[in-house]
Amino acid sequence: MNRKGILVVVSGFSGVGKGTLMRSLTERYGYYALSISATTRAPREGEEDGREYFFKTKEEFEQLIEEDRLIEYACYCGNYYGTPRDYVEDQMEQGRDVILEIELQGALKIKEKYPEALLVFVMPPDAQTLASRLRGRGTETEEVIRARLARAVEESAGVEKYDYMIINDDLEESVEEVHRLIDSQHNKISRNLDFVEQIRDEIKTFAKGE
């Protein structure tokens, strides 16, 4: 039975640690493909083009939109973010599970185009931890941090549209929990209809004594 690649969308409030969680997951289980998003935001210290993000100018990003080379895109805190189409579809055709780390707007667009996509929302153990993690980065002004917390309030209204949540308190436990969720999706009947039909036909043959 051929293993079909699954599209996994992971979202969470800014500062919740979803990036660290996804990197740890892909390092531990090498068969996951972590999709790299395109963005117009400036690189943070230590980030490289083509590794964390494909860093684009506003004009370059809008050209990608015009050429329909993104499966989703959205504007978040004044910057564009989007998912390149070719990479995602190529990896899934090869049977690899593709993980997209994107925000809520993009996640819902993905669900419209790919109804079988698995949507996971990463939660902090509490609000104080979220605020502390944002300030602990040391990369953003207090004004930006407040904007991200305000955005988190808005995003919290859409969490019910996701399939599962992961409370990212203990990194090791969270990695294993996400892995189990993704792995279990491969056994859904809706993803294995060809195999079900094959077994059904084989049983019919045996039942007839052929």
Coordinates of C-alpha atoms in Angstrom, one line a residue, residues 1 192-207:
M1 CA 0.0 0.0 0.0
N192 CA -7.3 4.6 2.4
L193 CA -10.3 4.0 0.2
D194 CA -8.3 2.3 -2.6
F195 CA -6.8 -0.2 -0.1
V196 CA -10.3 -0.8 1.5
E197 CA -11.7 -1.6 -2.0
Q198 CA -8.8 -3.9 -2.7
I199 CA -9.3 -5.9 0.5
R200 CA -13.0 -6.0 -0.2
D201 CA -12.5 -7.5 -3.6
E202 CA -9.9 -10.0 -2.4
I203 CA -12.3 -11.2 0.4
K204 CA -15.1 -11.6 -2.2
T205 CA -12.8 -13.8 -4.3
F206 CA -11.9 -16.0 -1.3
A207 CA -15.6 -16.2 -0.3

